[in-house]
Amino acid sequence: MTTDLLAPLDLAFWNMESDRHPMHLGALGVFAAHSPTAGAHAADLLAARAAAVPGLRMRIRDLWQPLAFGGAARESDPDFDPLNHVRLHAPTDDFHAVAGRLMGRPLERGRPPWEAHVLPGEDGVSFAVLFKFHHALADGLRALKLAAGVLDPIDLPERAPRAIEPPRGLLSDVRRLPALVPGLVRGALSDAGRALDIGASLARSTLGMRPCAALTSAPSGTRRTAGVVIDIDDVHRVRKSAGGTVNDVLIAVVAGALRRWLDERGDGSKGVAPRALIPVSRRRPGAAQSQGNRLSGYLIRLPVHESDPLDRLHAVRTAMVRNKDAGPDRGAGAVALLADHVPALGHRLGGPLVGQAARLWFDILVTSVPLPGIGLRLGGHELTEVYPLAPLAPGQALAVAISTYRGRVHYGLVADAQAVPDLDRLAYAVSAEVETLRSVCDH
């Protein structure tokens, strides 16, 4: 049986989960339907294809061996049945309402931690699929690859094979050891310095602006989702006029939308600058793709308190440049890297405490999920919209995930349903902020 030891960060995600704070990623894809039975056909296809995707057979098993005490590993489930993971639901006229309820349900931990929920549309001309993958099974890129395995095949250009270095013998490695020792010592000292730097930056991040009560919540275990679609051309117009990157503009839109939403609901935006965690992938292009999470992050203050939209964009741009200059291995946003220095048993015992401490680290997650530029299909039905959905950490009420697909940007909003009953108003504020930025830049 194939096994794969969980990396430290995967183990952290596995152990910080609770019934009220499931640690799964999601993606809600909307497909154009050719017939009222398209949803049922899609469910049959997903179940049939899942059996042929090795990564979807992997369950997570706790380990208690001496060398991995308290750890966990992925292993192929000998009793894997796709029908336990693919569910066909009754027709609905509100995909997000159903997705919200499903996102609040933890995945079953005794079998491969993923699900695909097919939601036929009452209109008969569309259906949706909600994919759920536990964060310990896959990060965003890996989840995308697993989902692509059950969609219609796509033709991609073949990548030239990488040159393989001939293996060195044991004697060669022994001879090289004296030359390697100084580098190993420098690496250890560098790791220690980086850990101290991250800790100091994390302490500093707790100072400053007042917290945003609307972004914190007592755990209810309920979820609500909403989606917003904007034209990527509008984003490029703002970027070319005001400067910065596409990602800077998309983050500034979140800051402006939060300002509108807080003011309209009466909470007020004065003095509010919530800390946003911006995850950063540490996967190297062309490198072998392991199953484990390879994540760091940037931490910035969202300039919600700034009244001028261009000032908000400038503040985001400045903060992101500062983070990029420092690199993803330093600063408070890189705290995920500290997981590498915690033994397996420490993750096992401290997982719940780490989850509870997330509210001291950041106030809101704003993450970007890359998608292929080519059109995706399921059973010949075109994928027209795709909303990435991020997990909520304990004590946090809102998470924002962003993806760009075929010329349009999709914002996926996930909120605690009791803390944010007006999530649709925030979704509207995202659209309104884009219109404001475009109008300001056009004039």
Tab-separated table of C-alpha atoms in Angstrom:
chain	number	residue	atom	x	y	z
A	1	MET	CA	0.000	0.000	0.000
A	2	THR	CA	1.393	3.384	-1.052
A	3	THR	CA	1.981	5.803	1.853
A	4	ASP	CA	3.152	9.409	1.945
A	5	LEU	CA	4.081	11.075	5.232
A	6	LEU	CA	2.270	14.368	5.800
A	7	ALA	CA	4.505	17.435	5.689
A	8	PRO	CA	4.475	19.565	8.878
A	9	LEU	CA	2.087	22.185	7.453
A	10	ASP	CA	-0.309	19.481	6.226
A	11	LEU	CA	-0.212	17.955	9.700
A	12	ALA	CA	-1.018	21.347	11.212
A	13	PHE	CA	-4.105	21.713	8.979
A	14	TRP	CA	-5.192	18.164	9.859
A	15	ASN	CA	-4.930	18.749	13.601
A	16	MET	CA	-6.333	22.274	13.915
A	17	GLU	CA	-9.674	21.202	12.424
A	18	SER	CA	-12.807	21.016	14.556
A	19	ASP	CA	-16.463	20.309	13.816
A	20	ARG	CA	-17.191	24.031	13.715
A	21	HIS	CA	-14.060	24.906	11.770
A	22	PRO	CA	-13.526	22.377	8.987
A	23	MET	CA	-10.262	22.889	7.126
A	24	HIS	CA	-11.323	22.132	3.574
A	25	LEU	CA	-10.925	24.179	0.410
A	26	GLY	CA	-13.805	24.499	-2.002
A	27	ALA	CA	-14.592	25.512	-5.556
A	28	LEU	CA	-18.061	26.112	-6.915
A	29	GLY	CA	-18.121	25.639	-10.688
A	30	VAL	CA	-21.169	26.570	-12.752
A	31	PHE	CA	-21.682	24.757	-16.064
A	32	ALA	CA	-23.972	25.496	-19.001
A	33	ALA	CA	-26.420	22.565	-19.346
A	34	HIS	CA	-27.582	21.119	-22.648
A	35	SER	CA	-30.541	19.343	-21.063
A	36	PRO	CA	-32.382	19.011	-17.724
A	37	THR	CA	-30.587	15.685	-17.137
A	38	ALA	CA	-27.098	17.201	-17.537
A	39	GLY	CA	-26.523	17.321	-13.764
A	40	ALA	CA	-27.314	13.643	-13.279
A	41	HIS	CA	-25.048	12.751	-16.200
A	42	ALA	CA	-22.264	14.881	-14.681
A	43	ALA	CA	-22.584	13.050	-11.344
A	44	ASP	CA	-22.234	9.688	-13.105
A	45	LEU	CA	-19.147	10.935	-14.972
A	46	LEU	CA	-17.498	12.253	-11.814
A	47	ALA	CA	-17.978	8.959	-9.983
A	48	ALA	CA	-16.672	6.937	-12.923
A	49	ARG	CA	-13.619	9.120	-13.478
A	50	ALA	CA	-12.714	9.482	-9.782
A	51	ALA	CA	-11.887	5.789	-9.639
A	52	ALA	CA	-9.031	6.363	-12.091
A	53	VAL	CA	-7.421	9.324	-10.251
A	54	PRO	CA	-4.880	7.952	-7.721
A	55	GLY	CA	-4.838	11.133	-5.641
A	56	LEU	CA	-8.558	10.816	-4.947
A	57	ARG	CA	-8.017	7.398	-3.377
A	58	MET	CA	-5.724	8.768	-0.665
A	59	ARG	CA	-6.998	8.727	2.896
A	60	ILE	CA	-5.118	10.118	5.913
A	61	ARG	CA	-4.113	7.741	8.684
A	62	ASP	CA	-2.681	8.673	12.084
A	63	LEU	CA	0.728	7.211	12.886
A	64	TRP	CA	2.034	6.094	16.268
A	65	GLN	CA	5.323	4.463	15.263
A	66	PRO	CA	8.388	5.565	17.255
A	67	LEU	CA	9.924	7.550	14.386
A	68	ALA	CA	6.644	9.249	13.427
A	69	PHE	CA	4.815	9.333	16.753
A	70	GLY	CA	1.821	11.655	16.474
A	71	GLY	CA	2.240	12.103	12.736
A	72	ALA	CA	-0.008	11.070	9.868
A	73	ALA	CA	0.359	9.777	6.343
A	74	ARG	CA	-1.601	9.610	3.122
A	75	GLU	CA	-2.240	6.095	1.939
A	76	SER	CA	-4.352	4.484	-0.737
A	77	ASP	CA	-7.736	3.412	0.631
A	78	PRO	CA	-8.327	-0.250	-0.286
A	79	ASP	CA	-12.086	0.227	0.198
A	80	PHE	CA	-12.346	3.393	-1.886
A	81	ASP	CA	-15.806	3.834	-3.419
A	82	PRO	CA	-16.410	6.984	-5.508
A	83	LEU	CA	-20.120	6.812	-4.728
A	84	ASN	CA	-19.272	7.758	-1.136
A	85	HIS	CA	-17.814	11.035	-2.403
A	86	VAL	CA	-20.022	12.142	-5.309
A	87	ARG	CA	-23.547	13.274	-4.402
A	88	LEU	CA	-26.381	14.403	-6.660
A	89	HIS	CA	-28.699	16.940	-5.010
A	90	ALA	CA	-32.206	18.146	-5.742
A	91	PRO	CA	-32.572	21.020	-8.247
A	92	THR	CA	-32.027	24.493	-6.785
A	93	ASP	CA	-32.348	28.080	-7.909
A	94	ASP	CA	-29.540	29.287	-5.620
A	95	PHE	CA	-26.224	27.469	-5.976
A	96	HIS	CA	-24.521	29.612	-3.334
A	97	ALA	CA	-27.181	28.936	-0.698
A	98	VAL	CA	-26.640	25.185	-1.011
A	99	ALA	CA	-22.855	25.559	-1.258
A	100	GLY	CA	-22.816	27.554	1.977
A	101	ARG	CA	-24.571	24.812	3.906
A	102	LEU	CA	-22.285	22.151	2.437
A	103	MET	CA	-19.120	24.129	3.196
A	104	GLY	CA	-20.055	24.053	6.884
A	105	ARG	CA	-20.011	20.243	6.995
A	106	PRO	CA	-16.654	18.638	7.823
A	107	LEU	CA	-15.349	15.924	5.541
A	108	GLU	CA	-15.368	12.393	6.907
A	109	ARG	CA	-11.873	11.736	8.230
A	110	GLY	CA	-11.945	7.939	7.955
A	111	ARG	CA	-11.918	7.942	4.136
A	112	PRO	CA	-10.320	10.060	1.402
A	113	PRO	CA	-11.147	13.643	2.502
A	114	TRP	CA	-12.858	15.083	-0.564
A	115	GLU	CA	-16.366	15.401	-1.972
A	116	ALA	CA	-18.056	16.522	-5.181
A	117	HIS	CA	-21.643	17.788	-4.882
A	118	VAL	CA	-23.628	18.148	-8.104
A	119	LEU	CA	-26.371	20.786	-7.938
A	120	PRO	CA	-28.811	20.778	-10.887
A	121	GLY	CA	-30.319	24.164	-11.648
A	122	GLU	CA	-34.083	24.571	-11.536
A	123	ASP	CA	-33.845	26.508	-14.797
A	124	GLY	CA	-32.659	23.386	-16.619
A	125	VAL	CA	-29.948	25.327	-18.461
A	126	SER	CA	-27.206	25.140	-15.834
A	127	PHE	CA	-25.825	22.981	-13.070
A	128	ALA	CA	-23.055	23.481	-10.508
A	129	VAL	CA	-20.450	21.254	-8.908
A	130	LEU	CA	-19.051	22.023	-5.473
A	131	PHE	CA	-15.663	20.377	-4.960
A	132	LYS	CA	-14.341	20.070	-1.398
A	133	PHE	CA	-10.760	19.016	-0.618
A	134	HIS	CA	-9.227	18.909	2.836
A	135	HIS	CA	-6.260	21.262	3.122
A	136	ALA	CA	-4.153	18.354	4.415
A	137	LEU	CA	-4.867	16.475	1.185
A	138	ALA	CA	-4.107	19.321	-1.185
A	139	ASP	CA	-3.301	23.013	-1.433
A	140	GLY	CA	-4.959	25.146	-4.119
A	141	LEU	CA	-2.709	24.002	-6.971
A	142	ARG	CA	-2.938	20.348	-6.020
A	143	ALA	CA	-6.731	20.581	-5.601
A	144	LEU	CA	-6.960	22.086	-9.086
A	145	LYS	CA	-4.993	19.158	-10.485
A	146	LEU	CA	-7.235	16.632	-8.727
A	147	ALA	CA	-10.393	18.350	-9.976
A	148	ALA	CA	-8.992	18.489	-13.503
A	149	GLY	CA	-8.600	14.717	-13.350
A	150	VAL	CA	-12.382	14.233	-13.333
A	151	LEU	CA	-13.234	16.948	-15.873
A	152	ASP	CA	-13.135	16.350	-19.615
A	153	PRO	CA	-9.631	15.641	-20.931
A	154	ILE	CA	-7.744	18.659	-22.263
A	155	ASP	CA	-4.828	18.729	-24.647
A	156	LEU	CA	-1.808	20.445	-23.135
A	157	PRO	CA	1.595	20.949	-24.790
A	158	GLU	CA	4.133	18.420	-23.596
A	159	ARG	CA	6.918	19.768	-21.413
A	160	ALA	CA	10.472	18.911	-22.452
A	161	PRO	CA	11.931	16.285	-20.090
A	162	ARG	CA	14.362	17.584	-17.501
A	163	ALA	CA	17.913	16.340	-17.505
A	164	ILE	CA	18.512	13.748	-14.779
A	165	GLU	CA	21.809	13.818	-12.926
A	166	PRO	CA	23.484	10.424	-12.604
A	167	PRO	CA	23.354	9.083	-9.022
A	168	ARG	CA	26.413	9.566	-6.880
A	169	GLY	CA	27.887	6.721	-4.922
A	170	LEU	CA	28.204	6.597	-1.134
A	171	LEU	CA	31.969	7.220	-1.293
A	172	SER	CA	31.380	10.378	-3.323
A	173	ASP	CA	28.911	11.679	-0.719
A	174	VAL	CA	31.353	10.957	2.117
A	175	ARG	CA	34.114	12.871	0.343
A	176	ARG	CA	31.799	15.865	-0.136
A	177	LEU	CA	30.705	15.952	3.523
A	178	PRO	CA	33.467	18.286	4.835
A	179	ALA	CA	32.603	20.827	2.152
A	180	LEU	CA	28.897	20.612	3.036
A	181	VAL	CA	29.241	21.154	6.796
A	182	PRO	CA	29.772	24.962	6.683
A	183	GLY	CA	26.708	25.327	4.484
A	184	LEU	CA	24.625	23.174	6.825
A	185	VAL	CA	25.726	25.266	9.806
A	186	ARG	CA	24.933	28.492	7.966
A	187	GLY	CA	21.537	27.056	7.009
A	188	ALA	CA	20.729	26.182	10.623
A	189	LEU	CA	21.719	29.652	11.811
A	190	SER	CA	19.718	31.204	8.993
A	191	ASP	CA	16.654	29.148	9.980
A	192	ALA	CA	16.980	30.263	13.592
A	193	GLY	CA	17.330	33.912	12.549
A	194	ARG	CA	14.350	33.616	10.255
A	195	ALA	CA	12.218	32.103	13.037
A	196	LEU	CA	13.134	34.982	15.384
A	197	ASP	CA	12.354	37.512	12.659
A	198	ILE	CA	8.963	35.936	11.996
A	199	GLY	CA	8.162	35.905	15.709
A	200	ALA	CA	9.113	39.565	16.136
A	201	SER	CA	7.111	40.580	13.070
A	202	LEU	CA	4.123	38.649	14.364
A	203	ALA	CA	4.305	40.489	17.683
A	204	ARG	CA	4.490	43.854	15.900
A	205	SER	CA	1.500	42.965	13.726
A	206	THR	CA	-0.763	42.857	16.773
A	207	LEU	CA	-0.136	46.558	17.424
A	208	GLY	CA	-1.684	49.563	15.717
A	209	MET	CA	-5.157	50.026	14.308
A	210	ARG	CA	-8.267	48.933	16.191
A	211	PRO	CA	-9.645	45.475	15.382
A	212	CYS	CA	-12.657	45.059	13.100
A	213	ALA	CA	-15.445	43.445	15.110
A	214	ALA	CA	-17.369	42.566	11.948
A	215	LEU	CA	-14.548	40.230	10.887
A	216	THR	CA	-14.511	38.236	14.131
A	217	SER	CA	-17.135	35.857	15.436
A	218	ALA	CA	-17.977	33.268	18.023
A	219	PRO	CA	-17.925	29.891	16.278
A	220	SER	CA	-21.371	28.919	14.973
A	221	GLY	CA	-20.290	26.166	12.607
A	222	THR	CA	-22.527	27.590	9.881
A	223	ARG	CA	-21.389	28.926	6.533
A	224	ARG	CA	-22.680	31.255	3.859
A	225	THR	CA	-21.120	31.823	0.432
A	226	ALA	CA	-21.509	34.461	-2.261
A	227	GLY	CA	-19.844	35.158	-5.581
A	228	VAL	CA	-18.958	38.196	-7.668
A	229	VAL	CA	-17.792	38.299	-11.287
A	230	ILE	CA	-15.925	41.284	-12.738
A	231	ASP	CA	-14.299	41.894	-16.110
A	232	ILE	CA	-10.510	41.524	-16.140
A	233	ASP	CA	-10.347	44.383	-18.668
A	234	ASP	CA	-11.654	46.753	-15.986
A	235	VAL	CA	-8.880	45.607	-13.664
A	236	HIS	CA	-6.244	46.193	-16.349
A	237	ARG	CA	-7.607	49.693	-17.007
A	238	VAL	CA	-7.188	50.579	-13.343
A	239	ARG	CA	-3.731	49.006	-13.204
A	240	LYS	CA	-2.480	50.868	-16.272
A	241	SER	CA	-3.849	54.161	-14.996
A	242	ALA	CA	-2.943	53.967	-11.298
A	243	GLY	CA	0.011	51.569	-11.307
A	244	GLY	CA	0.659	48.426	-9.350
A	245	THR	CA	-0.114	44.846	-10.310
A	246	VAL	CA	-3.366	43.068	-11.081
A	247	ASN	CA	-3.164	41.465	-7.638
A	248	ASP	CA	-2.709	44.886	-6.009
A	249	VAL	CA	-5.916	46.093	-7.663
A	250	LEU	CA	-7.862	42.987	-6.641
A	251	ILE	CA	-6.751	43.356	-3.000
A	252	ALA	CA	-7.555	47.079	-3.022
A	253	VAL	CA	-11.053	46.194	-4.252
A	254	VAL	CA	-11.488	44.033	-1.138
A	255	ALA	CA	-10.414	46.943	1.083
A	256	GLY	CA	-12.837	49.346	-0.619
A	257	ALA	CA	-15.691	46.836	-0.491
A	258	LEU	CA	-15.145	46.304	3.233
A	259	ARG	CA	-15.255	50.065	3.768
A	260	ARG	CA	-18.592	50.388	1.944
A	261	TRP	CA	-20.039	47.389	3.714
A	262	LEU	CA	-18.993	48.519	7.211
A	263	ASP	CA	-20.314	52.026	6.696
A	264	GLU	CA	-23.622	50.850	5.233
A	265	ARG	CA	-24.304	48.401	8.062
A	266	GLY	CA	-23.455	51.060	10.677
A	267	ASP	CA	-20.249	49.543	12.045
A	268	GLY	CA	-18.115	52.357	10.635
A	269	SER	CA	-14.737	52.187	8.896
A	270	LYS	CA	-12.906	54.933	10.781
A	271	GLY	CA	-9.579	53.686	12.113
A	272	VAL	CA	-10.124	50.184	10.697
A	273	ALA	CA	-7.157	48.484	9.012
A	274	PRO	CA	-7.600	44.715	9.357
A	275	ARG	CA	-4.606	42.452	8.879
A	276	ALA	CA	-4.984	40.426	5.695
A	277	LEU	CA	-3.037	37.228	5.142
A	278	ILE	CA	-2.067	36.835	1.483
A	279	PRO	CA	-0.896	33.219	0.932
A	280	VAL	CA	2.140	32.739	-1.311
A	281	SER	CA	3.006	29.463	-3.002
A	282	ARG	CA	6.575	28.278	-2.447
A	283	ARG	CA	6.446	25.758	-5.279
A	284	ARG	CA	9.219	26.326	-7.801
A	285	PRO	CA	8.282	26.256	-11.496
A	286	GLY	CA	9.496	23.043	-13.095
A	287	ALA	CA	10.234	21.359	-9.765
A	288	ALA	CA	8.740	17.995	-8.863
A	289	GLN	CA	5.262	18.594	-7.445
A	290	SER	CA	4.833	16.989	-4.037
A	291	GLN	CA	1.374	16.452	-2.590
A	292	GLY	CA	2.069	18.540	0.503
A	293	ASN	CA	1.335	22.202	1.095
A	294	ARG	CA	4.166	24.527	0.116
A	295	LEU	CA	2.859	27.824	1.449
A	296	SER	CA	4.111	30.989	3.039
A	297	GLY	CA	2.368	34.346	3.094
A	298	TYR	CA	2.451	38.107	3.194
A	299	LEU	CA	0.686	40.099	5.895
A	300	ILE	CA	-0.639	43.567	5.084
A	301	ARG	CA	-2.958	46.087	6.655
A	302	LEU	CA	-5.995	46.586	4.434
A	303	PRO	CA	-6.469	50.385	4.211
A	304	VAL	CA	-10.202	50.259	4.945
A	305	HIS	CA	-9.944	53.556	6.818
A	306	GLU	CA	-8.687	55.425	3.713
A	307	SER	CA	-11.509	57.359	2.063
A	308	ASP	CA	-9.907	57.816	-1.357
A	309	PRO	CA	-9.927	54.691	-3.617
A	310	LEU	CA	-6.586	55.587	-5.233
A	311	ASP	CA	-5.017	56.110	-1.808
A	312	ARG	CA	-6.227	52.636	-0.868
A	313	LEU	CA	-4.637	51.178	-3.991
A	314	HIS	CA	-1.377	53.040	-3.328
A	315	ALA	CA	-1.304	51.752	0.274
A	316	VAL	CA	-1.827	48.156	-0.893
A	317	ARG	CA	0.822	48.536	-3.581
A	318	THR	CA	3.365	49.923	-1.100
A	319	ALA	CA	2.688	47.140	1.405
A	320	MET	CA	2.994	44.430	-1.235
A	321	VAL	CA	6.262	45.844	-2.572
A	322	ARG	CA	7.644	45.856	0.974
A	323	ASN	CA	6.594	42.224	1.436
A	324	LYS	CA	8.083	41.143	-1.881
A	325	ASP	CA	11.363	42.897	-1.109
A	326	ALA	CA	11.586	40.971	2.168
A	327	GLY	CA	10.576	37.728	0.464
A	328	PRO	CA	8.061	35.032	1.487
A	329	ASP	CA	10.453	33.507	4.037
A	330	ARG	CA	10.379	36.430	6.466
A	331	GLY	CA	7.849	38.593	8.223
A	332	ALA	CA	4.694	37.758	10.151
A	333	GLY	CA	3.000	36.321	7.058
A	334	ALA	CA	5.610	33.558	6.907
A	335	VAL	CA	4.532	32.101	10.243
A	336	ALA	CA	3.347	28.953	8.441
A	337	LEU	CA	7.012	28.101	7.895
A	338	LEU	CA	7.434	27.647	11.637
A	339	ALA	CA	5.411	24.432	11.270
A	340	ASP	CA	8.572	22.820	9.892
A	341	HIS	CA	10.252	23.239	13.293
A	342	VAL	CA	7.477	21.589	15.320
A	343	PRO	CA	7.640	17.799	15.926
A	344	ALA	CA	4.684	15.668	14.863
A	345	LEU	CA	3.451	15.169	18.423
A	346	GLY	CA	3.581	18.935	18.947
A	347	HIS	CA	1.168	19.386	16.028
A	348	ARG	CA	-1.044	16.671	17.455
A	349	LEU	CA	-1.266	18.248	20.904
A	350	GLY	CA	-1.094	21.892	19.885
A	351	GLY	CA	-3.279	21.861	16.766
A	352	PRO	CA	-6.436	23.203	18.463
A	353	LEU	CA	-4.437	25.965	20.171
A	354	VAL	CA	-2.836	26.966	16.865
A	355	GLY	CA	-6.277	27.218	15.304
A	356	GLN	CA	-7.527	29.437	18.095
A	357	ALA	CA	-4.425	31.638	17.784
A	358	ALA	CA	-5.171	32.442	14.129
A	359	ARG	CA	-7.283	35.424	15.177
A	360	LEU	CA	-4.187	36.928	16.827
A	361	TRP	CA	-2.232	36.534	13.598
A	362	PHE	CA	-4.608	37.860	10.938
A	363	ASP	CA	-8.173	39.149	10.614
A	364	ILE	CA	-9.084	38.056	7.106
A	365	LEU	CA	-7.713	35.712	4.462
A	366	VAL	CA	-7.408	37.052	0.909
A	367	THR	CA	-6.072	34.367	-1.391
A	368	SER	CA	-5.625	34.016	-5.144
A	369	VAL	CA	-6.138	30.659	-6.890
A	370	PRO	CA	-4.611	30.270	-10.376
A	371	LEU	CA	-6.740	28.649	-13.072
A	372	PRO	CA	-5.866	27.562	-16.605
A	373	GLY	CA	-6.686	30.002	-19.377
A	374	ILE	CA	-8.281	27.314	-21.521
A	375	GLY	CA	-11.959	26.407	-21.314
A	376	LEU	CA	-12.898	23.505	-19.028
A	377	ARG	CA	-15.822	21.138	-19.596
A	378	LEU	CA	-17.624	18.299	-17.880
A	379	GLY	CA	-19.505	15.883	-20.103
A	380	GLY	CA	-19.200	18.408	-22.900
A	381	HIS	CA	-20.830	21.119	-20.767
A	382	GLU	CA	-18.800	24.342	-20.596
A	383	LEU	CA	-17.579	25.726	-17.282
A	384	THR	CA	-18.823	29.321	-17.262
A	385	GLU	CA	-18.104	30.451	-13.690
A	386	VAL	CA	-15.801	29.194	-10.952
A	387	TYR	CA	-15.727	30.560	-7.404
A	388	PRO	CA	-12.844	29.466	-5.136
A	389	LEU	CA	-13.869	29.060	-1.492
A	390	ALA	CA	-11.417	29.228	1.421
A	391	PRO	CA	-11.743	27.803	4.955
A	392	LEU	CA	-12.458	29.990	7.987
A	393	ALA	CA	-10.056	29.946	10.900
A	394	PRO	CA	-11.531	29.902	14.430
A	395	GLY	CA	-12.792	33.301	15.480
A	396	GLN	CA	-12.835	34.691	11.946
A	397	ALA	CA	-16.014	35.602	10.117
A	398	LEU	CA	-14.903	36.108	6.515
A	399	ALA	CA	-12.482	34.741	3.910
A	400	VAL	CA	-12.023	35.918	0.325
A	401	ALA	CA	-10.655	33.819	-2.537
A	402	ILE	CA	-10.053	35.128	-6.053
A	403	SER	CA	-9.544	33.394	-9.391
A	404	THR	CA	-9.273	34.595	-12.971
A	405	TYR	CA	-10.874	32.430	-15.633
A	406	ARG	CA	-11.278	33.241	-19.320
A	407	GLY	CA	-11.208	37.014	-19.052
A	408	ARG	CA	-13.253	37.337	-15.873
A	409	VAL	CA	-12.315	37.608	-12.207
A	410	HIS	CA	-14.343	35.559	-9.745
A	411	TYR	CA	-14.488	36.521	-6.071
A	412	GLY	CA	-15.600	33.684	-3.787
A	413	LEU	CA	-16.760	34.896	-0.362
A	414	VAL	CA	-17.132	32.536	2.609
A	415	ALA	CA	-18.537	33.777	5.905
A	416	ASP	CA	-19.855	32.542	9.208
A	417	ALA	CA	-23.596	32.581	8.484
A	418	GLN	CA	-24.565	33.968	11.883
A	419	ALA	CA	-21.858	36.639	12.043
A	420	VAL	CA	-22.373	37.835	8.450
A	421	PRO	CA	-26.037	37.386	7.515
A	422	ASP	CA	-25.679	40.193	4.941
A	423	LEU	CA	-22.917	38.630	2.829
A	424	ASP	CA	-24.800	39.510	-0.357
A	425	ARG	CA	-24.387	43.195	0.537
A	426	LEU	CA	-20.640	42.721	0.731
A	427	ALA	CA	-20.721	40.997	-2.662
A	428	TYR	CA	-22.548	43.991	-4.098
A	429	ALA	CA	-19.957	46.294	-2.508
A	430	VAL	CA	-17.199	44.438	-4.413
A	431	SER	CA	-18.916	45.205	-7.731
A	432	ALA	CA	-19.523	48.818	-6.695
A	433	GLU	CA	-15.871	49.316	-5.736
A	434	VAL	CA	-14.695	48.117	-9.140
A	435	GLU	CA	-17.050	50.596	-10.805
A	436	THR	CA	-15.700	53.393	-8.602
A	437	LEU	CA	-12.074	52.599	-9.334
A	438	ARG	CA	-12.740	52.401	-13.064
A	439	SER	CA	-14.651	55.698	-13.009
A	440	VAL	CA	-11.916	57.489	-11.065
A	441	CYS	CA	-9.212	56.194	-13.399
A	442	ASP	CA	-11.219	57.092	-16.527
A	443	HIS	CA	-11.388	60.697	-15.359
